[in-house]
Coordinates of C-alpha atoms and ligand atoms in Angstrom, one line a residue:
M1022 CA 36.4 -25.6 -75.9
A1023 CA 35.8 -25.3 -71.9
N1024 CA 37.1 -28.7 -70.0
V1025 CA 33.9 -29.2 -67.8
A1026 CA 32.1 -32.4 -66.6
A1027 CA 29.4 -33.5 -69.2
D1028 CA 27.4 -35.2 -66.1
Q1029 CA 27.3 -31.9 -63.7
L1030 CA 25.2 -28.0 -65.2
L1031 CA 26.3 -25.7 -63.0
D1032 CA 24.2 -23.2 -61.5
D1033 CA 25.6 -20.5 -63.4
E1034 CA 26.6 -21.7 -66.3
C1035 CA 24.8 -22.3 -70.6
R1036 CA 26.1 -25.2 -71.5
I1037 CA 26.1 -25.3 -75.4
W1038 CA 26.7 -28.4 -77.5
W1039 CA 27.6 -28.4 -80.9
A1040 CA 26.8 -31.9 -83.6
R1041 CA 27.3 -31.7 -87.1
P1042 CA 24.2 -33.3 -89.0
D1043 CA 26.7 -36.2 -90.5
Q1044 CA 28.2 -37.5 -87.2
V1045 CA 25.5 -39.0 -85.9
P1046 CA 25.2 -42.7 -87.0
K1047 CA 21.4 -43.1 -87.9
S1048 CA 21.0 -47.0 -86.3
L1049 CA 21.6 -44.5 -82.7
L1050 CA 19.7 -42.0 -83.7
T1051 CA 16.7 -43.4 -85.1
T1052 CA 17.4 -45.4 -81.1
V1053 CA 17.5 -42.9 -78.8
V1054 CA 14.5 -40.6 -80.9
P1055 CA 11.7 -41.7 -80.3
E1056 CA 8.9 -42.8 -83.1
A1057 CA 6.8 -39.3 -82.3
E1058 CA 9.3 -36.9 -82.6
Q1059 CA 10.7 -39.2 -85.5
R1060 CA 7.3 -38.1 -87.6
R1061 CA 7.7 -34.5 -86.1
A1062 CA 10.8 -33.9 -88.0
G1063 CA 9.7 -36.1 -91.4
R1064 CA 7.4 -32.5 -91.4
Y1065 CA 10.3 -30.9 -93.2
R1066 CA 10.8 -31.5 -96.1
Q1067 CA 14.4 -31.3 -97.2
R1068 CA 16.4 -33.8 -95.9
V1069 CA 19.1 -32.1 -95.2
D1070 CA 16.3 -30.1 -92.7
R1071 CA 14.7 -33.7 -91.9
L1072 CA 18.6 -34.7 -90.8
R1073 CA 19.5 -31.6 -88.9
S1074 CA 16.3 -31.7 -86.9
L1075 CA 16.8 -35.4 -85.8
T1076 CA 19.8 -34.4 -84.9
G1077 CA 19.1 -31.6 -82.6
A1078 CA 16.2 -34.4 -80.9
W1079 CA 18.9 -37.1 -80.3
L1080 CA 21.9 -34.4 -78.4
L1081 CA 19.4 -32.5 -76.7
R1082 CA 18.4 -36.3 -75.1
T1083 CA 21.4 -37.8 -75.3
A1084 CA 22.8 -33.9 -73.3
V1085 CA 20.0 -33.9 -71.0
A1086 CA 20.1 -38.0 -70.2
R1087 CA 24.6 -37.1 -69.5
I1088 CA 23.1 -35.0 -66.4
T1089 CA 20.0 -36.7 -65.3
G1090 CA 21.4 -39.8 -65.7
E1091 CA 18.3 -41.0 -67.8
R1092 CA 18.0 -43.5 -71.0
P1093 CA 18.3 -40.2 -73.3
G1094 CA 14.8 -42.4 -75.4
D1095 CA 13.5 -41.9 -71.4
V1096 CA 13.7 -37.7 -71.2
L1097 CA 10.8 -36.0 -70.9
I1098 CA 10.1 -33.8 -73.9
D1099 CA 7.1 -31.5 -73.9
R1100 CA 6.7 -29.2 -77.5
T1101 CA 3.6 -28.2 -77.3
C1102 CA 2.7 -25.0 -79.2
A1103 CA 1.6 -21.8 -77.2
D1104 CA -0.4 -20.9 -80.4
C1105 CA -2.3 -24.1 -81.5
G1106 CA -1.3 -26.9 -78.7
Q1107 CA 0.4 -29.3 -81.0
Q1108 CA 3.7 -31.0 -80.5
H1109 CA 5.9 -28.7 -82.8
G1110 CA 6.5 -25.7 -80.1
R1111 CA 9.6 -24.6 -78.5
P1112 CA 11.0 -27.9 -76.2
R1113 CA 10.5 -27.8 -72.4
L1114 CA 11.8 -30.5 -69.9
P1115 CA 8.9 -31.3 -66.8
D1116 CA 9.6 -28.6 -64.4
A1117 CA 11.6 -30.5 -61.4
V1118 CA 14.1 -31.5 -63.4
G1119 CA 15.1 -27.6 -63.3
I1120 CA 16.6 -26.7 -66.4
E1121 CA 15.2 -24.7 -69.8
V1122 CA 16.7 -25.8 -72.8
S1123 CA 17.0 -25.0 -77.0
V1124 CA 17.7 -25.9 -80.5
S1125 CA 18.3 -24.6 -83.7
H1126 CA 20.6 -25.8 -86.4
A1127 CA 21.5 -24.8 -90.1
G1128 CA 24.6 -25.9 -92.8
S1129 CA 26.6 -28.2 -91.2
L1130 CA 25.7 -27.4 -87.8
V1131 CA 23.1 -28.3 -84.9
A1132 CA 23.4 -26.8 -81.4
V1133 CA 21.4 -27.4 -77.7
A1134 CA 21.5 -24.7 -74.8
L1135 CA 21.1 -25.9 -71.7
T1136 CA 21.0 -24.0 -68.5
R1137 CA 19.3 -24.0 -64.6
L1138 CA 19.6 -20.3 -64.6
G1139 CA 15.7 -19.4 -66.7
D1140 CA 14.3 -20.0 -70.2
V1141 CA 17.2 -20.0 -73.0
G1142 CA 17.1 -19.2 -76.6
V1143 CA 20.0 -20.1 -78.6
D1144 CA 20.2 -19.4 -82.8
V1145 CA 22.8 -20.8 -85.1
E1146 CA 22.6 -19.1 -89.1
H1147 CA 24.4 -20.4 -92.1
A1148 CA 26.2 -17.4 -94.2
P1149 CA 28.0 -18.9 -97.0
L1150 CA 28.4 -15.8 -98.7
I1151 CA 30.7 -13.6 -96.8
G1152 CA 29.7 -10.4 -96.5
H1153 CA 26.5 -10.9 -98.8
F1154 CA 24.2 -8.1 -97.9
D1155 CA 20.6 -7.9 -98.3
H1156 CA 19.8 -4.1 -97.8
E1157 CA 15.6 -4.5 -97.6
L1158 CA 16.2 -7.3 -94.9
A1159 CA 18.4 -5.8 -92.8
E1160 CA 16.3 -3.1 -93.0
N1161 CA 13.0 -4.7 -92.3
T1162 CA 15.0 -6.3 -88.8
L1163 CA 16.8 -3.6 -87.3
S1164 CA 15.7 -0.6 -85.7
A1165 CA 16.5 3.1 -87.1
R1166 CA 19.3 3.4 -84.7
E1167 CA 21.3 -0.7 -85.2
L1168 CA 21.3 0.4 -89.2
A1169 CA 22.8 3.7 -88.0
A1170 CA 25.4 2.0 -86.2
L1171 CA 26.4 -0.6 -88.7
S1172 CA 30.0 -0.2 -90.0
D1173 CA 31.3 -0.5 -93.8
Q1174 CA 31.3 -4.4 -93.4
P1175 CA 27.3 -4.7 -93.4
G1176 CA 27.4 -8.1 -94.2
I1177 CA 29.4 -9.2 -91.3
D1178 CA 27.7 -6.9 -89.3
F1179 CA 24.6 -8.0 -90.0
P1180 CA 24.2 -12.1 -89.0
R1181 CA 25.8 -11.2 -86.1
L1182 CA 22.8 -8.8 -85.2
W1183 CA 20.4 -11.6 -86.7
V1184 CA 21.4 -14.4 -84.1
R1185 CA 21.4 -11.9 -81.6
K1186 CA 17.9 -11.3 -82.2
E1187 CA 16.3 -14.8 -82.8
A1188 CA 18.1 -15.9 -79.9
L1189 CA 16.4 -13.1 -78.1
L1190 CA 13.3 -14.4 -79.3
K1191 CA 13.7 -17.9 -78.8
A1192 CA 14.1 -17.3 -75.1
T1193 CA 10.8 -15.4 -75.1
G1194 CA 9.5 -18.5 -77.0
R1195 CA 7.7 -15.8 -79.4
G1196 CA 9.8 -17.1 -82.0
L1197 CA 9.6 -14.9 -85.2
R1198 CA 5.9 -13.5 -84.2
M1199 CA 7.4 -10.4 -82.9
P1200 CA 9.0 -8.3 -85.4
M1201 CA 12.7 -8.2 -84.7
S1202 CA 12.7 -4.3 -85.7
R1203 CA 11.2 -4.0 -82.1
I1204 CA 14.2 -5.5 -80.4
E1205 CA 17.7 -3.7 -80.2
V1206 CA 20.7 -4.7 -79.8
T1207 CA 24.1 -3.8 -79.0
P1208 CA 26.5 -2.9 -82.4
A1209 CA 27.7 -6.2 -84.1
D1210 CA 31.7 -5.1 -82.7
R1211 CA 30.5 -4.0 -78.8
P1212 CA 29.9 -7.0 -76.1
P1213 CA 26.0 -8.2 -76.9
S1214 CA 23.8 -7.0 -75.1
L1215 CA 20.0 -6.1 -75.2
L1216 CA 19.6 -3.3 -75.0
A1217 CA 15.2 -2.0 -75.6
W1218 CA 12.9 -4.3 -76.2
P1219 CA 8.7 -3.7 -76.4
L1220 CA 8.2 -6.8 -73.2
G1221 CA 7.8 -6.4 -70.3
I1222 CA 11.3 -8.1 -68.9
P1223 CA 13.4 -4.9 -67.9
V1224 CA 16.3 -5.6 -70.0
D1225 CA 19.1 -6.2 -67.1
Q1226 CA 17.3 -9.4 -66.3
V1227 CA 18.3 -10.7 -69.8
R1228 CA 21.4 -12.2 -70.8
L1229 CA 23.1 -12.6 -74.1
A1230 CA 26.1 -14.0 -75.9
D1231 CA 27.9 -14.5 -79.0
L1232 CA 28.9 -18.6 -79.3
T1233 CA 31.9 -19.7 -81.5
P1234 CA 30.6 -21.5 -84.2
G1235 CA 33.1 -21.9 -86.7
Q1236 CA 33.4 -20.8 -90.4
R1237 CA 30.3 -19.3 -92.0
H1238 CA 28.2 -20.0 -89.3
H1239 CA 27.0 -17.0 -87.1
A1240 CA 25.4 -18.2 -83.1
A1241 CA 23.9 -16.7 -80.1
V1242 CA 22.3 -17.3 -76.8
A1243 CA 20.1 -15.9 -74.8
V1244 CA 18.7 -16.3 -70.9
L1245 CA 16.3 -14.6 -69.2
T1246 CA 17.8 -13.8 -66.2
G1247 CA 19.6 -11.0 -64.2
A1248 CA 22.6 -13.1 -63.2
P1249 CA 26.0 -13.5 -64.3
L1250 CA 26.2 -16.2 -67.1
R1251 CA 28.9 -18.8 -68.1
V1252 CA 29.0 -19.8 -71.5
H1253 CA 30.9 -23.4 -72.0
E1254 CA 30.5 -24.4 -75.4
L1255 CA 31.4 -28.1 -76.2
H1256 CA 31.1 -30.9 -78.9
A1257 CA 28.9 -33.3 -79.4
D1258 CA 32.1 -36.2 -80.3
L1259 CA 31.8 -36.0 -76.3
L1260 CA 28.8 -37.7 -76.2
L1261 CA 29.4 -40.5 -78.7
Ligands
COA1494 C1 11.2 -20.7 -83.2 C2 11.7 -20.3 -84.5 C3 12.0 -18.8 -84.8 C4 12.6 -21.0 -85.2 O1 13.3 -20.7 -86.4 P1 14.3 -21.2 -87.3 O2 15.9 -20.2 -87.4 O3 13.9 -21.6 -88.4 O4 14.8 -22.8 -86.7 P2 15.8 -22.8 -85.8 O5 17.2 -24.0 -85.7 O6 16.5 -21.3 -85.2 O7 15.1 -23.3 -84.4 C5 14.5 -25.0 -84.5 C6 14.2 -25.0 -83.4 O8 13.3 -24.3 -82.4 C7 12.0 -24.7 -81.3 N1 11.0 -24.4 -81.0 C8 10.3 -24.4 -82.2 N2 9.2 -23.6 -81.6 C9 9.7 -22.7 -80.8 C10 9.5 -21.4 -80.2 N3 7.9 -20.8 -80.4 N4 10.3 -20.9 -79.3 C11 11.8 -20.9 -79.1 N5 12.1 -22.8 -80.0 C12 10.5 -23.3 -80.6 C13 11.9 -26.5 -81.3 O9 13.1 -27.0 -80.9 C14 13.2 -25.9 -83.5 O10 13.3 -27.4 -83.7 P3 12.4 -29.1 -84.5 O11 11.7 -28.8 -85.5 O12 13.9 -29.1 -85.2 O13 12.3 -29.3 -82.8 C15 10.4 -20.2 -85.9 O14 9.9 -21.7 -85.8 C16 8.6 -19.7 -85.5 O15 9.2 -18.6 -85.3 N6 7.9 -20.2 -84.6 C17 6.9 -19.6 -84.1 C18 5.6 -19.8 -84.6 C19 5.0 -20.2 -85.2 O16 5.4 -21.2 -86.0 N7 4.3 -21.0 -84.7 C20 3.3 -22.3 -85.3 C21 1.7 -21.8 -85.3 S1 1.0 -23.2 -85.0

């Protein structure tokens, strides 16, 4: 974990905050996260999903407030869905703040990404069965070139490619509306970068980085920028 001042976000920085859904006291979650957002988290059927979503909402507010100096509960977050207008879409801060954000949660982790460089997408996935490979899913989500480039350990390669692609989709705000197979990234054992996609944004205007979530999780972040990117990963212990 890098040693950076958590109250400043540098111009070339992409900051990732990691939290565990069981580490934030419930009283703090419900004090910081407004009731409307608590109800939104309530749409998840499983209790663990609700807790991860609530922790993400807390982490987002607390990480932004650390930089802006606001109280976490006062941070303005717009989640208007591009499809239906409801408050369940990608989170955005007011333009004047100048910071783009993204949230992801899976397994025992919650991630929040913040950067001034451009639209950002973070994705974390839980891989409980190490090395497990779902061939049919891979055929539906990888391009022919990516399938051909899988190593003799496809169960290790595939989740790495998946999180890179989902991070890219989240950065565009389209989510899984765009088929993953239409995005092509570098092989899992190479430095991550976008090779091709059907959008008008040139591939050299997109940055991709693998993250280090720890055991049995995979994670990546994508930022729509041509500028160099410095990724700093920090743990929510610093915010409690
Ligand atoms: C965004 C999406 C890829 C998330 O996939 P996931 O792997 O299940 O979940 P993750 O944990 O990685 O991310 C969830 C977070 O992404 C954020 N998010 C929601 N919609 C998003 C979008 N379109 N783009 C980027 N981020 C989005 C939210 O903060 C959400 O967390 P929350 O529900 O706790 O607030 C998926 O929900 C999707 O494709 N959404 C768009 C399509 C859709 O459902 N549209 C609604 C039509 S009415």
